[in-house]
Each structure stands twice: as structure tokens, then as C-alpha cells.
Amino acid sequence: MNGSMKALFKRDMLLAFRSRGDLLNPLMFFLMVASLFPLAVSPDPLFLGQIAPGVIWVGALLATLLSLDLLFKSDFEDGSLEQMLLMPQPTLLMVIVKVLVHWLVAGLPLAFIAPLLGLMLGLPSGGFAPLMATLLLATPILSLLGAIGAGLTVGLRKGGMLMPLLILPLYIPVLIFASSAVQAGVLGNSYVGHMAFLGAYLALTLVVAPVATASALRISIAR
Amino acid sequence: MFFDSFSSFIEMGGHGLYVWACYGLAAIIVAVNFISPVLTRKKVIKDIQRQNRREQN
Amino acid sequence: MWTSLKRLYHKMGSPKWFYEISTRWSPWFLLVGSALMLTGVVWGLAFAPADYLQGNSFRIIYIHVPASLLSQSAYIMMAAAGLVGLVWKMKMSFVVAKVIAPIGASLAIMSLLTGAIWGKPTWGTWWVWDARLTSMLILLFLYFGVIAIYNAIENEEMANKAAGILAIVGSINIPIIKYSVEWWNTLHQPATITMTKKPTMAPEMFIPLLLTIIGFYCWFAVWVFARTRNELLWRERRTKWVKNLVINAPTNSGAHQ
């Protein structure tokens, strides 16, 4: 990777850590969503253990959606996004760096806080390893696919309302395979196949999503 | 003809309500798809005519 | 070969040419489609034998399956039209993509409603998380996303391009979604009756289905043509051919005549 991309990476990381509130909001949201279920449905640990894989994964999807709004917004508002699109380096690289930063500050923390939620929801002990593993492997997919939606809606006033509508259907394969991997772990079954599917899906989105995001950004900026 | 009488055709062996409800709903959706472009066309032509008149005056 | 292809491309890109050719073809599609639909539906409702398991409720297949098939291929068509528009900057193609979205969504709704009603006599409840119904529901959500983009972005060119990208990404995802939903379904409900088992269908059940499928495709063409013509009239309202056409058009508001 060349120097300007390194500089962009450092700048974005610095900006992310300077506004810690934006970093913590999705995490707090993740915690809150998960604690709604015992209140709404039942505090019975056996029952909670059954729904925990699904609840944690749905919470992770929603928390990611919440954080995606920030992916391009501040750069769009102060005009630096336009400058980046005019850079001689390909837009693709810029998108990849931005998604990487988003995953590091928004996706990765979800994987580390998830065991806590697992404890709160009474996830059986076999589920913890696959929970961490699927979150580590699949949150990059969420960031990559979400970047497309963020790119398409960046210039819109009500973009934050629109984005979930565009992105959530694309998240469904991740949700299905990740939560059933955790369920397989709970039952003591192998979840290698699930991980293989998620890995393949990650490879596909790595190829497709940055291209789509780059063209989405060019469309959103060209007004 | 599979059915013996007209009334057995309507009843469909007890499933008449489901079958005819499906066909009715489908007919409504098909009708909307046929009618709505006709209405839009009338409106578009009216709008263009109004605009042309305004420009001529 | 290449020059004739190029000429075809320029012709297809011309709104006036599309308007005229689609006006000429529409009645034929309407005629053939209606004849096929009438034959298929009457045959399917009154003459085809009842299913040995489901009885007469299986006659819903003659509208459920065409609607499902067509709404899936309509999404692919919409994505293909968006791709042509994005790559070759063909405006006509964007117009077609835009008018397909509401039609495809209405077909997905038709498929879901008829599927739900069919589920009542088959499974005893209105809604079962069956693999086919679930993927159709997700397809409807994909349509919602595209329609929401058209509604949210005011600049028309930008909306067309953005919707094109979303449709392309969605169509790449459709096979993955279908696969994962089917896999999920076998995991959770191993022993439900699948509503539409094609290999076991007798020819006198299958031929009317084929007729209604082709009939639906013909009607779909009529709907796309009609909506595209409306869009074209409005976009080209400043041109001479539209002005001439509009003067001769009969409307009720003939104040100037």
C-alpha cells in the first residue's frame, strides 16, 4: 500500500478515536438491544439460551447499521470526500481503507463484547467459540456490504432512514449461517461448513462491494 | 370437464374459497397493472398540453 | 455484423423509435397473452385433474408460479437494464429499469398473497416459513430498497444510477439468498409438503401452467411498454414528435380545441 493510503488510514483512525462517543454508541446500542429480550419475552435462562445466538447476531446487524451512517458522512460534509475522489490514487483503494477503519472501530469491538452478551443471555458454553469466530469472520462482510448503502445514501438528508432498507436484505445470508453456526456449537456439532460459507461470502463481497461502493460514491458526489 | 356440475366447480371440493380468493386477488393486481399506465398516460398528455398552451400564450 | 449491431443499439437508444415500435407491438402481446391466459386458466380451473394430495387447492399454482417466476426474472431484467445504462450510458435502458420496479414488486406481492392463501388448506396456517415463500419475501424487500431509492433521490439521473447499482448488487445476492434460505429451511423444517413439485406433475396439469407462464410474460411486456411510453412522453415533452403526438391525442380537457 502506498504512502497516501497509509496517511488516510492514520487520519481516519485518529478521527475515529477523537470522537469516542460515535465509537461507543453502537456498542451501547448492541448491549441494550440484547437486554430488551429477557424483559420482553422471558428471563428463563433455558429459553434465553435457545434464542441467544439469533438475538446476538440480530443485535450485531443493527449495531453495524447504526455505525455505518458515519462511514462517509463527516468527510462528505466537510468536502474532503470530494477531494479524495479527485486524488490520483484509485477510489477503490480509498474505499478499502475506509471500510477497514470502519471494521476496526465498529465491527471488531462487537466481536469482543459479544461474550458478555452471551453470559447475560445464558448462552450454553459450546456457543462462545463459534460466536466469536463468526463475528470475527463475518463483521467485515457487514462493513463491506454496508459501505455500498452508505455510499448510495451519503448525500441524502434522510439517508440514515433509507440505508437499513437497502442493506438489511443483503445481510440475510450472513445472519442465517452465522447464527446457525453458533447453534451448531451449542449442540456440540461441527460448524466448519458454516465458517466455509461465511469465508466464501467474505471473498465475494471483498471483490464486489468496493467496486460498487466506489461507483456509488462517484454518483452521490457528482451533483 | 373435471367437475360434474357448476356448483361443484364453485365449491372445488371445499377449497373453493381459497382458490377463488387467490384468483380474485390476482385479477385485482393484474387490473391495476393494466389500468394505472392508462390513467398516467392521460395525466401526462394533459400536463404536456397545458404546458404547450402556456408557452404559446 | 458489428455495424448492424451498432445501428440496433442507436435505434434502441432512441426514445421515438422505442415509442413507435412498442406502440405497434403492444396489441399483439396483449392479444397473445390474453389468449394464453384465458386458455391456461380455464384449462387449469375446470379441466385439469385435482392433485391426489392437495385436492383442488393446487389450482392456485396456475397464478402463483407464474407470478413468482416473473417477479424473479423481472428483478434480473431490472439489474441488466441498469447495467446497460451504467456501462453504455443508455438512457432508454434506465427508463425500462425504473418502470420494472413497481411491476416486479406487485408480482412479488401477488406471489406472496396467493402462496399464503394456498398455505391455509395445505398446512393449516396462513403463513409458514417455507423456503420459497421466504425467498419471495426477501425479494420483495429487495424491490422495496430499489423503489425507496427512486423515491428518495430527486435528481433523476442520480436516482437511476444509484438504483442500477443497488439492483446489480441485489441480483448478485439473489442466488446466495435463495441457497441460504433453502439450506436454513431444511435445517428447521425437514418434513413439510412442498407445494410445487414439478417432476411429478402430469402433462394435463403442466401444460396449462406453461401457458399461463408465457401469458404472464406477454402481459408483463405490455405493462413495461405502457409505463415506458408514459415516461418517454414526459421526458421528451419539449421535442417536436411529442408535441405533434400530444396535439392529436384525445383528452377530456379539450379547452383549446
CSV table of N, CA, C and O in Angstrom, one decimal, chain A residues 110-163:
chain,number,residue,atom,x,y,z
A,110,LEU,N,-17.5,-5.3,18.4
A,110,LEU,CA,-18.7,-6.2,18.6
A,110,LEU,C,-18.3,-7.6,18.9
A,110,LEU,O,-18.9,-8.2,19.8
A,111,ALA,N,-17.3,-8.1,18.2
A,111,ALA,CA,-16.8,-9.5,18.5
A,111,ALA,C,-16.3,-9.6,19.9
A,111,ALA,O,-16.5,-10.7,20.5
A,112,PHE,N,-15.7,-8.5,20.5
A,112,PHE,CA,-15.1,-8.7,21.8
A,112,PHE,C,-16.2,-8.5,22.9
A,112,PHE,O,-16.0,-9.0,24.0
A,113,ILE,N,-17.2,-7.7,22.6
A,113,ILE,CA,-18.2,-7.5,23.6
A,113,ILE,C,-19.3,-8.6,23.6
A,113,ILE,O,-20.0,-8.8,24.6
A,114,ALA,N,-19.3,-9.4,22.5
A,114,ALA,CA,-20.4,-10.4,22.4
A,114,ALA,C,-20.4,-11.5,23.5
A,114,ALA,O,-21.4,-11.9,23.9
A,115,PRO,N,-19.2,-12.0,23.9
A,115,PRO,CA,-19.2,-13.0,25.0
A,115,PRO,C,-19.9,-12.5,26.2
A,115,PRO,O,-20.6,-13.3,26.9
A,116,LEU,N,-19.8,-11.2,26.5
A,116,LEU,CA,-20.5,-10.6,27.7
A,116,LEU,C,-22.0,-10.8,27.5
A,116,LEU,O,-22.7,-11.2,28.4
A,117,LEU,N,-22.5,-10.5,26.3
A,117,LEU,CA,-23.9,-10.7,26.0
A,117,LEU,C,-24.3,-12.1,26.1
A,117,LEU,O,-25.4,-12.5,26.5
A,118,GLY,N,-23.4,-13.0,25.6
A,118,GLY,CA,-23.6,-14.4,25.7
A,118,GLY,C,-23.9,-14.9,27.2
A,118,GLY,O,-24.8,-15.6,27.4
A,119,LEU,N,-23.0,-14.3,28.1
A,119,LEU,CA,-23.2,-14.6,29.5
A,119,LEU,C,-24.6,-14.1,30.0
A,119,LEU,O,-25.3,-14.8,30.7
A,120,MET,N,-24.9,-12.9,29.6
A,120,MET,CA,-26.1,-12.3,30.1
A,120,MET,C,-27.4,-13.1,29.6
A,120,MET,O,-28.4,-13.2,30.3
A,121,LEU,N,-27.3,-13.6,28.4
A,121,LEU,CA,-28.4,-14.3,27.8
A,121,LEU,C,-28.3,-15.8,28.1
A,121,LEU,O,-29.1,-16.6,27.5
A,122,GLY,N,-27.4,-16.3,28.9
A,122,GLY,CA,-27.3,-17.7,29.2
A,122,GLY,C,-27.0,-18.6,28.0
A,122,GLY,O,-27.5,-19.7,27.9
A,123,LEU,N,-26.1,-18.1,27.1
A,123,LEU,CA,-25.6,-18.9,26.0
A,123,LEU,C,-24.9,-20.1,26.5
A,123,LEU,O,-23.9,-20.0,27.3
A,124,PRO,N,-25.2,-21.3,26.2
A,124,PRO,CA,-24.5,-22.5,26.6
A,124,PRO,C,-23.0,-22.4,26.2
A,124,PRO,O,-22.7,-21.8,25.2
A,125,SER,N,-22.2,-23.1,27.0
A,125,SER,CA,-20.7,-22.8,26.9
A,125,SER,C,-20.2,-23.2,25.5
A,125,SER,O,-19.2,-22.6,25.0
A,126,GLY,N,-20.8,-24.2,24.8
A,126,GLY,CA,-20.3,-24.5,23.5
A,126,GLY,C,-20.5,-23.5,22.5
A,126,GLY,O,-19.9,-23.5,21.4
A,127,GLY,N,-21.4,-22.5,22.8
A,127,GLY,CA,-21.6,-21.4,21.8
A,127,GLY,C,-20.6,-20.3,21.7
A,127,GLY,O,-20.6,-19.5,20.7
A,128,PHE,N,-19.8,-20.2,22.7
A,128,PHE,CA,-19.0,-19.0,22.8
A,128,PHE,C,-17.9,-18.9,21.7
A,128,PHE,O,-17.7,-17.9,21.1
A,129,ALA,N,-17.2,-20.1,21.5
A,129,ALA,CA,-16.2,-20.1,20.4
A,129,ALA,C,-16.8,-19.8,19.1
A,129,ALA,O,-16.3,-18.9,18.4
A,130,PRO,N,-17.8,-20.4,18.6
A,130,PRO,CA,-18.4,-20.1,17.3
A,130,PRO,C,-18.9,-18.7,17.3
A,130,PRO,O,-18.9,-18.0,16.2
A,131,LEU,N,-19.4,-18.2,18.4
A,131,LEU,CA,-19.9,-16.8,18.4
A,131,LEU,C,-18.8,-15.8,18.1
A,131,LEU,O,-18.9,-14.9,17.2
A,132,MET,N,-17.7,-16.0,18.8
A,132,MET,CA,-16.5,-15.1,18.5
A,132,MET,C,-16.0,-15.3,17.1
A,132,MET,O,-15.7,-14.4,16.3
A,133,ALA,N,-15.9,-16.6,16.7
A,133,ALA,CA,-15.4,-16.9,15.3
A,133,ALA,C,-16.2,-16.3,14.2
A,133,ALA,O,-15.7,-15.6,13.3
A,134,THR,N,-17.6,-16.5,14.3
A,134,THR,CA,-18.4,-15.9,13.3
A,134,THR,C,-18.4,-14.4,13.3
A,134,THR,O,-18.4,-13.8,12.2
A,135,LEU,N,-18.3,-13.8,14.5
A,135,LEU,CA,-18.3,-12.3,14.5
A,135,LEU,C,-17.0,-11.8,13.9
A,135,LEU,O,-17.0,-10.9,13.1
A,136,LEU,N,-15.9,-12.5,14.2
A,136,LEU,CA,-14.6,-12.1,13.6
A,136,LEU,C,-14.6,-12.2,12.1
A,136,LEU,O,-14.1,-11.4,11.4
A,137,LEU,N,-15.2,-13.3,11.6
A,137,LEU,CA,-15.1,-13.6,10.2
A,137,LEU,C,-16.2,-12.8,9.4
A,137,LEU,O,-16.0,-12.4,8.3
A,138,ALA,N,-17.3,-12.5,10.0
A,138,ALA,CA,-18.5,-12.0,9.3
A,138,ALA,C,-18.7,-10.5,9.4
A,138,ALA,O,-19.4,-9.9,8.6
A,139,THR,N,-18.2,-9.9,10.5
A,139,THR,CA,-18.4,-8.5,10.6
A,139,THR,C,-17.7,-7.7,9.5
A,139,THR,O,-18.2,-6.7,9.1
A,140,PRO,N,-16.6,-8.2,8.9
A,140,PRO,CA,-16.1,-7.5,7.7
A,140,PRO,C,-17.1,-7.5,6.5
A,140,PRO,O,-17.2,-6.5,5.8
A,141,ILE,N,-17.9,-8.6,6.4
A,141,ILE,CA,-18.9,-8.6,5.4
A,141,ILE,C,-19.9,-7.5,5.6
A,141,ILE,O,-20.3,-6.8,4.7
A,142,LEU,N,-20.3,-7.4,6.9
A,142,LEU,CA,-21.3,-6.3,7.2
A,142,LEU,C,-20.8,-5.0,6.9
A,142,LEU,O,-21.5,-4.1,6.3
A,143,SER,N,-19.5,-4.7,7.2
A,143,SER,CA,-18.9,-3.4,6.8
A,143,SER,C,-18.8,-3.2,5.3
A,143,SER,O,-19.1,-2.1,4.8
A,144,LEU,N,-18.4,-4.2,4.6
A,144,LEU,CA,-18.3,-4.1,3.1
A,144,LEU,C,-19.6,-3.9,2.5
A,144,LEU,O,-19.7,-3.0,1.6
A,145,LEU,N,-20.6,-4.7,2.8
A,145,LEU,CA,-21.9,-4.5,2.2
A,145,LEU,C,-22.5,-3.2,2.6
A,145,LEU,O,-23.2,-2.5,1.8
A,146,GLY,N,-22.3,-2.9,3.9
A,146,GLY,CA,-22.9,-1.6,4.4
A,146,GLY,C,-22.3,-0.4,3.7
A,146,GLY,O,-23.0,0.6,3.5
A,147,ALA,N,-21.0,-0.5,3.3
A,147,ALA,CA,-20.4,0.6,2.6
A,147,ALA,C,-21.1,1.0,1.3
A,147,ALA,O,-21.2,2.1,1.0
A,148,ILE,N,-21.7,0.0,0.7
A,148,ILE,CA,-22.5,0.2,-0.6
A,148,ILE,C,-23.6,1.1,-0.2
A,148,ILE,O,-23.9,2.2,-0.9
A,149,GLY,N,-24.4,0.7,0.8
A,149,GLY,CA,-25.5,1.5,1.2
A,149,GLY,C,-25.1,2.9,1.7
A,149,GLY,O,-25.8,3.9,1.3
A,150,ALA,N,-24.0,3.0,2.4
A,150,ALA,CA,-23.6,4.3,2.9
A,150,ALA,C,-23.2,5.2,1.7
A,150,ALA,O,-23.5,6.4,1.7
A,151,GLY,N,-22.5,4.6,0.7
A,151,GLY,CA,-22.1,5.3,-0.5
A,151,GLY,C,-23.3,5.8,-1.3
A,151,GLY,O,-23.3,6.9,-1.8
A,152,LEU,N,-24.4,5.0,-1.4
A,152,LEU,CA,-25.5,5.4,-2.1
A,152,LEU,C,-26.3,6.5,-1.5
A,152,LEU,O,-27.0,7.3,-2.1
A,153,THR,N,-26.3,6.5,-0.1
A,153,THR,CA,-27.2,7.5,0.6
A,153,THR,C,-26.4,8.6,1.2
A,153,THR,O,-27.0,9.4,1.9
A,154,VAL,N,-25.1,8.8,0.9
A,154,VAL,CA,-24.3,9.8,1.6
A,154,VAL,C,-24.8,11.2,1.4
A,154,VAL,O,-24.8,12.0,2.4
A,155,GLY,N,-25.3,11.5,0.3
A,155,GLY,CA,-25.7,12.9,0.0
A,155,GLY,C,-27.1,13.3,0.4
A,155,GLY,O,-27.5,14.4,0.3
A,156,LEU,N,-27.8,12.3,0.9
A,156,LEU,CA,-29.2,12.5,1.2
A,156,LEU,C,-29.5,12.9,2.6
A,156,LEU,O,-28.8,12.4,3.5
A,157,ARG,N,-30.5,13.8,2.8
A,157,ARG,CA,-30.8,14.3,4.1
A,157,ARG,C,-31.3,13.1,5.0
A,157,ARG,O,-31.0,13.0,6.1
A,158,LYS,N,-32.2,12.3,4.4
A,158,LYS,CA,-32.8,11.2,5.2
A,158,LYS,C,-32.1,9.9,4.9
A,158,LYS,O,-32.7,8.8,4.9
A,159,GLY,N,-30.8,9.9,4.6
A,159,GLY,CA,-30.0,8.7,4.2
A,159,GLY,C,-30.0,7.7,5.3
A,159,GLY,O,-30.1,6.5,5.0
A,160,GLY,N,-30.0,8.1,6.6
A,160,GLY,CA,-29.9,7.2,7.7
A,160,GLY,C,-31.2,6.3,7.8
A,160,GLY,O,-31.1,5.2,8.2
A,161,MET,N,-32.3,6.9,7.3
A,161,MET,CA,-33.6,6.1,7.3
A,161,MET,C,-33.6,5.1,6.2
A,161,MET,O,-34.2,4.0,6.3
A,162,LEU,N,-33.0,5.5,5.1
A,162,LEU,CA,-33.1,4.7,3.8
A,162,LEU,C,-32.1,3.5,3.9
A,162,LEU,O,-32.5,2.4,3.4
A,163,MET,N,-31.0,3.7,4.5
A,163,MET,CA,-29.9,2.7,4.4
A,163,MET,C,-30.3,1.3,4.9
A,163,MET,O,-30.1,0.3,4.2
